Amino acid sequence: MKFSGTMIELGCIRQFALVIGSLARLAKLCVLRITRTHLYFIINEPGTVHRAPGLWAELDQGHYFSTVTMSGVSEEHNEIFLEFEPDKLSGTLSVFKSNNAAVRNLKIKLAKKLSPCLTLEMQMPSFSEHARTVVHDVPVLPLPRRQWHLYQEPEMPHFTASIYLPPLKKLRHVVERMKNLSSSLTLAANRKGTLVLSVTSDAANVSTYFRNLTMPTWDLEGAASQMDEEQLHSATVEIKKLISFLAGEQIGPCKVICNIVDDRMVHLFLLHDDVILQYFLPAARSS
Amino acid sequence: MSIHPEEEREINDGHFRAKTDNVKNILQILKTMNFRDQANVVLSPSGIKVTVENAKCAQANAFIESDLFQEYEIEEEMVIFKLNLTSWIECLNIFGGGTAGAATPSLKMVYRGHGYPLVLELEEDGVVTDCEIKTEEPEDTLDFDFFSTEVMNKIIMRSECLKEVFTDLDVTSEMVEILMSPDAPYFRVSTFGNYGTSQTEISMESEMVEHFECKQTLKQRYRLSLLKPSIKPLTAALKVSVRMDARGFLCLQFMIRTESHHICFIEYFCCPEEEDSDD
């Protein structure tokens, strides 16, 4: 089992740090799956049926790393699964979140020190000839093959409405205000580009309408397309969880798709040039 | 759940409707009053009065005059109800009052009458938020009977001055003593904390003082916890008028300039603490 990769571009390193940062906000434990071409970060929502993932992030190695060497558990199963605490990894990378961070390169490798570790070596710029190197070790737990099946790619849910979200910053502000009114929020969308966020409490009912949003075109729709276009499809989710996802705006996604499975789930799909983040929010209760 | 088209949302038999281009004006005023969740609201042709009370011993009143709104219509002379002020503020702030330079959200308020919710419609860049704030039977509010004829002492000063005094009050002191007098020390705020006594004096000659009118030396003690909520309107104010009547009741009146340069007033009344040994 071997893995080592070097990042030299500051933009990539920063992006990587932001992705890990948003993982840290979402969960205490996270699984890193390394294949020949990609890195996957997987968070399993505790308590869900079949341990369906709460988050699935896909990073293209070719984009992030200038050089990668990787060999999996065996020839046949050329993959590595590691469990780690994203908070710890995020802490080591936190220096890169600021805009004036400087680093020559960042090398990530799987090492066996006292225990298995992800070792991060950062070459810091220096004015003298002697390079400064900072090394962080983040403990990891390699997962045995019998557990791998728990972390397979999630299936696309059979959603009833799908819509591109308005700018996350704006959305986040609305959701944060709503959080102070209630603990659960209903997301509803129709096929005419309307998205409705609403909360109900003893003191007030509040609904925010975003209109004329664009909608992604999916070719996997069947009979569903015959439904009334005005009909709103909704699911009620915990506001706290939605907020922690919306904090992902830092990644600067090109597009965020929101898929709603009536009363069951909200599936958020964050697309960026080199990161794909999928977030599965189970419905808190039917509205 | 369904979406109402624009026309249906127009409510024609509204007893009260008001419209403004800039929600920030109202938000700014209400935010300073939010030391209690519940507020009494009085709608009248002259404007909106919001009252918040604290332990039946202190009361804050905000007056939002009707000319702050671009449109203001009311059929009746007076309508009173109670609502959750915190929710009202959260609703008004849903778009964050607009970032600098960007368009500010506009607001439309409709109240159809007793038993109906207060309906707000906010709009920013084509995004619409509808809010229904449930209204309740109004609570009886205190009448401090604070007529200007009874006012013995009155000082008008720039708010920065008093703000510093109030924010630095010793929190270990239960009471705050306020002295107003025609002679030196003119205006004094004292606290009696665990670590000692502190006194701040403002002379009538101070540049901060704009108007000084004291007829009698009055010294009264007020509970710090009752006086504390007045810091918020004080921070937002340009000027403050401190008045004390013969009974020792304190009235702080704050003059606040809103974003669109309207002048609004907030009054803050506070009861004195009864003491066994008067000096």
Coordinates of C-alpha atoms in Angstrom, one line a residue:
Chain A
M1 CA 0.0 0.0 0.0
K2 CA 1.6 3.2 -1.1
F3 CA 0.5 6.7 -1.8
S4 CA 2.3 9.9 -2.3
G5 CA 1.4 13.0 -4.2
T6 CA 2.9 16.5 -4.6
M7 CA 1.0 19.7 -5.2
I8 CA 2.9 22.7 -6.4
E9 CA 0.2 25.1 -7.4
L10 CA -0.9 27.4 -4.6
G11 CA -4.5 27.6 -6.0
C12 CA -4.8 23.9 -5.9
I13 CA -3.4 23.7 -2.4
R14 CA -5.8 26.3 -1.2
Q15 CA -8.7 24.6 -2.9
F16 CA -7.7 21.3 -1.3
A17 CA -7.6 23.0 2.1
L18 CA -11.1 24.5 1.6
V19 CA -12.5 21.1 0.7
I20 CA -11.0 19.5 3.8
G21 CA -12.3 22.5 5.8
S22 CA -15.9 21.9 4.7
L23 CA -15.5 18.2 5.5
A24 CA -14.4 19.1 9.0
R25 CA -17.6 21.1 9.5
L26 CA -19.8 18.3 8.5
A27 CA -18.5 15.3 10.4
K28 CA -16.0 14.0 13.0
L29 CA -14.9 11.0 10.9
C30 CA -14.4 10.8 7.2
V31 CA -13.1 8.1 4.8
L32 CA -10.6 8.8 2.1
R33 CA -10.7 6.5 -0.8
I34 CA -7.7 6.6 -3.1
T35 CA -7.9 5.1 -6.6
R36 CA -5.5 5.5 -9.5
T37 CA -7.1 8.6 -10.8
H38 CA -9.2 10.1 -8.0
L39 CA -9.4 11.0 -4.4
Y40 CA -12.8 10.5 -2.8
F41 CA -13.9 11.8 0.6
I42 CA -16.9 10.0 2.0
I43 CA -18.9 10.9 5.1
N44 CA -21.5 8.4 6.2
E45 CA -24.6 9.8 7.8
P46 CA -24.9 7.9 11.1
G47 CA -28.1 6.0 11.4
T48 CA -29.3 6.0 7.9
V49 CA -30.4 2.9 6.2
H50 CA -27.6 0.9 4.6
R51 CA -25.2 3.6 5.8
A52 CA -25.9 5.7 2.7
P53 CA -23.3 8.4 2.5
G54 CA -24.1 11.9 3.7
L55 CA -21.4 13.4 1.6
W56 CA -19.4 12.2 -1.4
A57 CA -16.6 14.4 -2.7
E58 CA -14.7 13.6 -5.8
L59 CA -11.3 15.1 -6.6
D60 CA -9.4 14.6 -9.8
Q61 CA -5.8 13.7 -8.9
G62 CA -4.5 14.9 -12.2
H63 CA -5.7 18.4 -11.4
Y64 CA -4.3 18.6 -7.9
F65 CA -1.1 16.7 -8.0
S66 CA 1.9 17.2 -10.3
T67 CA 3.2 13.8 -9.4
V68 CA 1.5 10.8 -7.9
T69 CA 2.7 7.3 -7.0
M70 CA 0.0 5.0 -5.8
S71 CA -0.4 1.3 -5.4
G72 CA -3.4 -0.2 -3.7
V73 CA -3.9 -3.2 -1.4
S74 CA -3.3 -5.6 -4.2
E75 CA -3.1 -5.7 -8.0
E76 CA -6.7 -6.8 -8.3
H77 CA -8.0 -4.3 -5.7
N78 CA -5.9 -1.3 -6.5
E79 CA -7.4 1.0 -4.0
I80 CA -6.8 2.4 -0.5
F81 CA -9.5 3.2 2.1
L82 CA -8.4 5.3 5.1
E83 CA -10.5 6.6 7.9
F84 CA -9.4 9.9 9.5
E85 CA -10.5 12.9 11.4
P86 CA -11.0 15.8 8.9
D87 CA -10.7 18.3 11.7
K88 CA -7.1 17.3 12.3
L89 CA -6.2 17.4 8.6
S90 CA -8.0 20.7 8.2
G91 CA -6.0 22.1 11.1
T92 CA -2.7 21.3 9.4
L93 CA -3.9 23.0 6.2
S94 CA -5.5 26.0 7.9
V95 CA -2.5 28.2 7.0
F96 CA -3.5 28.0 3.3
K97 CA -6.9 29.3 3.8
S98 CA -5.7 32.9 4.0
N99 CA -5.0 34.6 0.8
N100 CA -1.4 35.6 1.5
A101 CA -0.2 32.1 2.4
A102 CA 3.0 31.1 0.6
V103 CA 4.3 27.6 0.1
R104 CA 6.5 26.1 -2.5
N105 CA 4.9 22.7 -2.5
L106 CA 2.9 20.3 -0.5
K107 CA 3.6 16.6 -0.4
I108 CA 1.1 14.2 1.0
K109 CA 2.1 10.6 1.6
L110 CA 0.9 7.6 3.4
A111 CA 3.6 6.6 5.9
K112 CA 4.0 4.1 8.7
K113 CA 5.5 5.9 11.6
L114 CA 4.3 4.8 15.1
S115 CA 0.9 4.2 13.5
P116 CA -0.3 4.7 10.0
C117 CA -0.2 8.4 9.1
L118 CA -0.9 10.8 6.3
T119 CA 2.3 12.8 6.3
L120 CA 2.1 16.3 5.0
E121 CA 5.4 18.0 4.1
M122 CA 5.3 21.6 3.2
Q123 CA 8.2 23.4 1.7
M124 CA 8.0 26.9 2.9
P125 CA 9.7 29.7 0.9
S126 CA 12.8 31.1 2.6
F127 CA 15.2 33.9 1.7
S128 CA 18.3 31.8 2.5
E129 CA 19.5 28.8 0.6
H130 CA 18.2 26.5 3.3
A131 CA 14.7 25.4 2.7
R132 CA 12.3 25.3 5.6
T133 CA 10.1 22.2 5.8
V134 CA 7.1 21.7 8.0
V135 CA 5.9 18.2 8.6
H136 CA 2.5 17.2 9.9
D137 CA 1.4 13.7 10.7
V138 CA -2.3 13.0 10.7
P139 CA -3.1 9.5 12.1
V140 CA -5.3 7.4 9.8
L141 CA -6.9 4.0 10.0
P142 CA -6.6 1.8 6.9
L143 CA -9.9 0.0 6.4
P144 CA -9.9 -3.7 5.7
R145 CA -11.5 -4.8 2.4
R146 CA -14.6 -6.3 4.0
Q147 CA -15.7 -2.8 4.9
W148 CA -15.1 -1.2 1.5
H149 CA -18.6 -2.0 0.3
L150 CA -20.0 0.6 2.8
Y151 CA -18.3 3.3 0.9
Q152 CA -19.4 2.7 -2.6
E153 CA -20.5 5.5 -4.9
P154 CA -24.1 6.5 -4.1
E155 CA -26.8 6.1 -6.7
M156 CA -28.5 9.1 -8.0
P157 CA -31.8 9.3 -6.1
H158 CA -35.1 9.3 -8.0
F159 CA -35.8 13.0 -7.5
T160 CA -39.1 14.7 -8.4
A161 CA -37.6 18.2 -8.8
S162 CA -34.2 19.4 -9.8
I163 CA -33.1 23.0 -9.9
Y164 CA -29.9 25.1 -9.9
L165 CA -29.6 27.0 -6.7
P166 CA -29.2 30.8 -6.6
P167 CA -25.8 32.2 -5.4
L168 CA -25.0 30.3 -2.2
K169 CA -24.1 33.5 -0.3
K170 CA -27.5 34.9 -0.8
L171 CA -29.2 31.7 0.0
R172 CA -27.1 31.2 3.1
H173 CA -28.1 34.5 4.5
V174 CA -31.8 33.7 4.2
V175 CA -31.3 30.2 5.7
E176 CA -29.4 31.7 8.6
R177 CA -32.2 34.1 9.4
M178 CA -34.6 31.2 9.2
K179 CA -32.5 29.2 11.5
N180 CA -33.3 31.7 14.3
L181 CA -37.0 31.1 13.7
S182 CA -37.2 27.3 13.5
S183 CA -35.1 24.2 13.5
S184 CA -36.4 22.7 10.3
L185 CA -36.8 24.2 6.8
T186 CA -38.9 23.1 3.9
L187 CA -37.2 23.2 0.5
A188 CA -39.7 23.1 -2.4
A189 CA -39.2 23.4 -6.1
N190 CA -41.2 23.1 -9.3
R191 CA -40.4 22.6 -12.9
K192 CA -40.8 26.2 -13.8
G193 CA -37.7 27.4 -12.0
T194 CA -39.2 28.3 -8.7
L195 CA -37.5 27.5 -5.4
V196 CA -39.3 28.1 -2.1
L197 CA -37.7 28.1 1.3
S198 CA -40.1 28.2 4.1
V199 CA -40.2 27.8 7.9
T200 CA -43.1 27.7 10.3
S201 CA -43.0 28.6 13.9
D202 CA -45.4 29.6 16.7
A203 CA -44.6 33.2 16.0
A204 CA -44.3 33.5 12.3
N205 CA -44.5 31.8 8.9
V206 CA -41.9 32.8 6.4
S207 CA -41.4 31.8 2.8
T208 CA -38.8 33.0 0.4
Y209 CA -39.4 32.7 -3.3
F210 CA -36.6 32.5 -5.9
R211 CA -38.0 32.6 -9.4
N212 CA -36.8 31.9 -12.9
L213 CA -33.9 29.8 -11.8
T214 CA -32.5 27.5 -14.4
M215 CA -32.9 23.8 -14.3
P216 CA -30.5 21.1 -15.3
T217 CA -31.6 18.7 -18.0
W218 CA -31.5 15.1 -17.0
D219 CA -32.2 12.4 -19.5
L220 CA -33.1 9.8 -17.0
E221 CA -36.6 11.1 -16.4
G222 CA -39.4 8.8 -17.3
A223 CA -43.1 9.1 -16.5
A224 CA -42.3 11.9 -14.1
S225 CA -42.1 14.5 -16.8
Q226 CA -45.8 14.3 -17.4
M227 CA -46.4 15.9 -14.0
D228 CA -47.8 19.4 -13.6
E229 CA -45.1 21.9 -14.0
E230 CA -46.4 24.2 -11.4
Q231 CA -46.6 21.5 -8.8
L232 CA -44.1 22.1 -5.9
H233 CA -42.1 19.2 -4.7
S234 CA -40.8 19.6 -1.2
A235 CA -38.8 18.0 1.6
T236 CA -38.2 19.3 5.1
V237 CA -34.7 19.2 6.4
E238 CA -32.8 20.2 9.5
I239 CA -31.6 23.8 9.1
K240 CA -28.3 23.1 10.9
K241 CA -27.3 20.5 8.4
L242 CA -28.2 22.6 5.5
I243 CA -26.2 25.5 6.8
S244 CA -23.1 23.4 7.2
F245 CA -23.4 22.5 3.5
L246 CA -24.0 26.1 2.4
A247 CA -20.7 27.0 4.1
G248 CA -19.2 25.2 1.1
E249 CA -19.6 28.4 -0.8
Q250 CA -16.0 29.0 -0.1
I251 CA -15.1 26.4 -2.6
G252 CA -16.5 28.8 -5.2
P253 CA -18.7 26.3 -7.0
C254 CA -19.7 27.0 -10.6
K255 CA -23.0 25.5 -10.1
V256 CA -25.0 23.9 -7.3
I257 CA -27.9 21.6 -8.2
C258 CA -30.6 20.8 -5.7
N259 CA -32.6 17.6 -6.3
I260 CA -35.6 17.0 -4.2
V261 CA -37.1 13.6 -3.5
D262 CA -40.6 14.3 -2.3
D263 CA -40.7 14.1 1.5
R264 CA -37.6 11.8 1.6
M265 CA -34.4 13.6 0.8
V266 CA -32.6 16.7 -0.5
H267 CA -29.7 15.9 -2.7
L268 CA -27.3 18.8 -3.2
F269 CA -24.7 18.6 -6.0
L270 CA -21.9 21.1 -6.0
L271 CA -20.0 21.3 -9.2
H272 CA -16.6 22.9 -9.6
D273 CA -13.9 22.5 -12.3
D274 CA -12.0 20.0 -10.2
V275 CA -14.3 19.0 -7.3
I276 CA -17.6 17.4 -7.3
L277 CA -19.4 17.4 -3.9
Q278 CA -22.6 15.5 -3.4
Y279 CA -24.5 16.0 -0.2
F280 CA -27.4 13.9 0.9
L281 CA -29.8 15.5 3.4
P282 CA -32.4 13.1 4.7
A283 CA -35.9 14.7 5.3
A284 CA -36.5 15.5 9.0
R285 CA -40.2 14.9 8.8
S286 CA -42.8 15.0 6.1
S287 CA -44.4 18.4 5.8
Chain B
M1 CA -48.4 24.5 -0.8
S2 CA -48.9 26.6 -3.9
I3 CA -47.5 29.8 -5.4
H4 CA -49.8 32.8 -5.6
P5 CA -49.5 34.9 -8.6
E6 CA -48.7 38.6 -8.0
E7 CA -52.3 39.7 -8.4
E8 CA -53.8 37.4 -5.8
R9 CA -51.4 38.6 -3.2
E10 CA -52.7 42.1 -3.3
I11 CA -55.1 42.4 -0.4
N12 CA -57.6 45.1 -1.0
D13 CA -59.5 45.3 2.2
G14 CA -56.4 46.0 4.3
H15 CA -57.0 48.2 7.3
F16 CA -53.3 49.1 7.3
R17 CA -50.8 49.1 4.6
A18 CA -47.4 50.6 4.4
K19 CA -44.6 50.5 1.8
T20 CA -41.0 51.5 2.0
D21 CA -38.0 51.2 -0.4
N22 CA -35.6 50.7 2.3
V23 CA -36.3 48.2 5.0
K24 CA -33.1 49.1 6.8
N25 CA -34.7 52.2 8.3
I26 CA -37.2 50.3 10.3
L27 CA -34.9 47.4 11.0
Q28 CA -32.3 49.8 12.5
I29 CA -34.9 51.1 15.0
L30 CA -36.4 47.8 16.0
K31 CA -33.0 46.1 16.5
T32 CA -32.2 48.5 19.3
M33 CA -35.4 47.5 21.1
N34 CA -35.0 43.8 21.1
F35 CA -34.2 43.2 24.8
R36 CA -37.5 41.3 25.2
D37 CA -39.2 38.9 22.7
Q38 CA -42.6 40.4 22.9
A39 CA -43.7 43.8 21.8
N40 CA -46.9 45.8 21.7
V41 CA -47.5 47.5 18.4
V42 CA -49.8 50.5 17.9
L43 CA -50.7 51.5 14.4
S44 CA -52.1 55.0 13.9
P45 CA -52.3 57.6 11.2
S46 CA -49.2 59.3 12.6
G47 CA -47.1 56.2 12.5
I48 CA -46.1 53.0 14.2
K49 CA -45.4 52.9 17.9
V50 CA -43.6 49.8 19.3
T51 CA -43.4 49.2 23.0
V52 CA -41.3 46.8 24.9
E53 CA -41.4 46.4 28.7
N54 CA -39.0 45.0 31.1
A55 CA -40.3 43.6 34.4
K56 CA -43.0 46.3 34.6
C57 CA -40.3 48.7 35.7
A58 CA -38.7 49.8 32.5
Q59 CA -40.3 50.6 29.1
A60 CA -38.9 51.4 25.7
N61 CA -41.1 53.1 23.1
A62 CA -40.1 53.6 19.5
F63 CA -41.9 55.9 17.1
I64 CA -41.7 55.2 13.5
E65 CA -43.4 58.1 11.8
S66 CA -45.6 57.5 8.8
D67 CA -43.5 59.8 6.6
L68 CA -40.7 57.2 6.8
F69 CA -42.8 55.2 4.4
Q70 CA -43.4 56.0 0.8
E71 CA -47.0 54.8 1.2
Y72 CA -48.9 54.7 4.4
E73 CA -52.6 54.0 4.7
I74 CA -54.7 53.3 7.7
E75 CA -58.5 53.2 8.0
E76 CA -58.9 53.3 11.8
E77 CA -57.6 55.8 14.3
M78 CA -55.7 53.2 16.3
V79 CA -55.0 49.5 16.1
I80 CA -53.1 47.6 18.9
F81 CA -51.7 44.1 18.9
K82 CA -48.8 42.2 20.4
L83 CA -46.3 40.2 18.4
N84 CA -42.9 38.5 18.6
L85 CA -40.4 41.2 18.0
T86 CA -37.5 38.8 17.5
S87 CA -39.3 37.1 14.7
W88 CA -40.3 40.4 13.2
I89 CA -36.7 41.5 13.2
E90 CA -35.5 38.2 11.7
C91 CA -38.1 38.5 8.9
L92 CA -37.1 42.1 8.1
N93 CA -33.4 41.1 8.1
I94 CA -34.0 38.1 5.8
F95 CA -32.0 39.6 3.0
G96 CA -29.5 41.2 5.3
G97 CA -30.6 44.8 4.6
G98 CA -28.6 44.8 1.4
T99 CA -24.8 45.0 1.1
A100 CA -23.2 48.3 0.6
G101 CA -23.9 49.6 -2.9
A102 CA -26.4 46.9 -3.7
A103 CA -30.1 47.5 -3.8
T104 CA -31.8 47.5 -0.5
P105 CA -34.8 45.3 0.1
S106 CA -38.2 46.9 -0.2
L107 CA -40.9 46.2 2.3
K108 CA -44.7 46.1 2.2
M109 CA -46.7 45.6 5.4
V110 CA -50.3 44.7 5.6
Y111 CA -52.5 44.2 8.6
R112 CA -56.1 43.3 8.0
G113 CA -57.4 43.7 11.5
H114 CA -57.9 42.0 14.8
G115 CA -57.0 38.3 14.7
Y116 CA -55.1 38.5 11.4
P117 CA -51.3 38.2 11.2
L118 CA -49.1 41.1 10.2
V119 CA -48.1 40.3 6.7
L120 CA -44.8 41.4 5.4
E121 CA -43.6 41.2 1.8
L122 CA -39.9 41.8 1.2
E123 CA -38.3 42.0 -2.2
E124 CA -34.8 42.2 -3.3
D125 CA -33.6 41.6 -6.9
G126 CA -36.7 39.7 -7.8
V127 CA -36.4 37.4 -4.8
V128 CA -39.6 37.7 -2.7
T129 CA -40.1 36.7 0.9
D130 CA -43.6 36.5 2.4
C131 CA -43.9 36.5 6.2
E132 CA -46.9 36.1 8.4
I133 CA -46.2 37.2 11.9
K134 CA -48.9 36.0 14.3
T135 CA -50.5 38.7 16.4
E136 CA -51.9 38.4 19.8
E137 CA -54.1 40.4 22.2
P138 CA -52.1 43.4 23.4
E139 CA -50.8 43.5 26.9
D140 CA -51.5 46.4 29.2
T141 CA -48.6 48.7 29.1
L142 CA -47.5 51.0 31.9
D143 CA -48.3 54.6 31.8
F144 CA -45.4 56.4 33.3
D145 CA -47.4 59.7 33.4
F146 CA -44.2 61.5 32.5
F147 CA -45.5 64.9 31.5
S148 CA -43.1 67.6 30.6
T149 CA -44.5 69.9 33.3
E150 CA -43.4 67.6 36.0
V151 CA -39.9 67.3 34.6
M152 CA -37.5 68.9 37.1
N153 CA -34.2 68.3 35.3
K154 CA -33.3 68.0 31.7
I155 CA -30.0 67.6 29.9
I156 CA -29.5 67.2 26.2
M157 CA -26.2 65.9 25.1
R158 CA -24.3 64.1 22.3
S159 CA -24.8 60.4 22.7
E160 CA -21.1 59.4 22.5
C161 CA -20.6 60.9 25.9
L162 CA -23.2 59.0 27.7
K163 CA -22.5 55.8 25.7
E164 CA -19.0 55.7 27.1
V165 CA -20.3 56.1 30.6
F166 CA -23.0 53.5 30.2
T167 CA -20.8 50.9 28.6
D168 CA -18.2 51.2 31.3
L169 CA -20.6 50.8 34.2
D170 CA -19.3 48.4 36.8
V171 CA -21.3 45.2 36.3
T172 CA -20.7 44.0 39.8
S173 CA -22.8 47.0 41.0
E174 CA -26.5 46.2 41.4
M175 CA -27.5 49.8 41.4
V176 CA -26.6 52.9 39.4
E177 CA -27.0 56.3 41.0
I178 CA -27.8 59.3 38.8
L179 CA -27.5 62.8 40.2
M180 CA -28.8 65.8 38.4
S181 CA -28.3 69.2 39.9
P182 CA -28.3 72.9 39.0
D183 CA -25.0 73.2 40.8
A184 CA -21.7 71.3 40.6
P185 CA -21.3 68.4 39.9
Y186 CA -24.3 68.9 37.6
F187 CA -24.6 65.4 36.3
R188 CA -23.1 62.4 38.0
V189 CA -23.4 58.6 37.4
S190 CA -22.1 56.4 40.3
T191 CA -21.8 52.7 40.8
F192 CA -21.0 50.7 44.0
G193 CA -19.4 47.5 42.9
N194 CA -17.3 44.8 44.7
Y195 CA -14.1 46.5 43.9
G196 CA -15.0 50.0 44.8
T197 CA -17.2 53.0 44.0
S198 CA -16.9 54.7 40.7
Q199 CA -18.2 58.1 39.8
T200 CA -18.4 59.9 36.4
E201 CA -19.3 63.5 36.2
I202 CA -20.3 65.6 33.2
S203 CA -20.2 69.3 33.7
M204 CA -22.8 71.6 32.3
E205 CA -19.9 73.4 30.5
S206 CA -18.9 70.3 28.7
E207 CA -18.8 70.5 24.9
M208 CA -21.0 67.4 24.7
V209 CA -23.8 69.1 26.6
E210 CA -26.2 71.0 24.3
H211 CA -28.9 72.0 26.6
F212 CA -28.9 72.2 30.4
E213 CA -32.0 72.9 32.5
C214 CA -32.0 71.7 36.1
K215 CA -34.2 73.2 38.7
Q216 CA -33.5 71.0 41.7
T217 CA -30.9 68.5 42.9
L218 CA -32.2 65.1 42.4
K219 CA -30.4 61.9 43.2
Q220 CA -31.9 58.5 42.4
R221 CA -30.8 54.9 42.3
Y222 CA -31.8 52.6 39.4
R223 CA -31.3 48.9 38.9
L224 CA -28.4 48.4 36.5
S225 CA -30.2 45.5 34.9
L226 CA -33.1 47.8 34.1
L227 CA -30.9 50.5 32.7
K228 CA -28.6 48.2 30.7
P229 CA -30.9 47.7 27.7
S230 CA -30.9 51.4 27.0
I231 CA -27.3 51.0 25.7
K232 CA -28.5 49.7 22.4
P233 CA -30.6 52.7 21.4
L234 CA -27.9 54.9 22.9
T235 CA -25.3 53.4 20.6
A236 CA -27.5 54.1 17.5
A237 CA -28.5 57.6 18.6
L238 CA -27.1 61.0 17.7
K239 CA -28.3 62.9 20.7
V240 CA -29.8 61.9 24.0
S241 CA -32.0 63.8 26.4
V242 CA -31.9 62.8 30.0
R243 CA -34.9 63.8 32.1
M244 CA -35.9 63.2 35.6
D245 CA -39.2 64.1 37.2
A246 CA -40.0 65.0 40.8
R247 CA -40.7 61.4 41.6
G248 CA -37.3 60.3 40.4
F249 CA -38.5 58.6 37.3
L250 CA -35.9 58.6 34.5
C251 CA -36.7 59.2 30.9
L252 CA -34.0 58.8 28.3
Q253 CA -35.0 60.0 24.9
F254 CA -32.8 59.0 21.9
M255 CA -32.7 60.8 18.6
I256 CA -31.8 58.4 15.9
R257 CA -31.1 59.3 12.3
T258 CA -32.1 56.5 9.9
E259 CA -30.3 55.6 6.7
S260 CA -32.5 57.8 4.6
H261 CA -31.9 60.7 7.1
H262 CA -35.3 60.6 8.8
I263 CA -35.3 61.4 12.5
C264 CA -36.8 58.8 14.8
F265 CA -37.2 58.9 18.5
I266 CA -37.0 56.2 21.1
E267 CA -38.0 56.8 24.7
Y268 CA -36.7 54.7 27.5
F269 CA -38.4 55.0 30.9
C270 CA -37.0 53.5 34.1
C271 CA -38.4 53.4 37.6
P272 CA -36.3 54.4 40.5
E273 CA -35.5 51.9 43.2
E274 CA -37.4 52.5 46.4
E275 CA -35.1 52.8 49.4
D276 CA -35.8 52.6 53.1
S277 CA -33.5 55.4 54.1
D278 CA -33.9 58.4 52.0
D279 CA -31.3 61.1 52.3

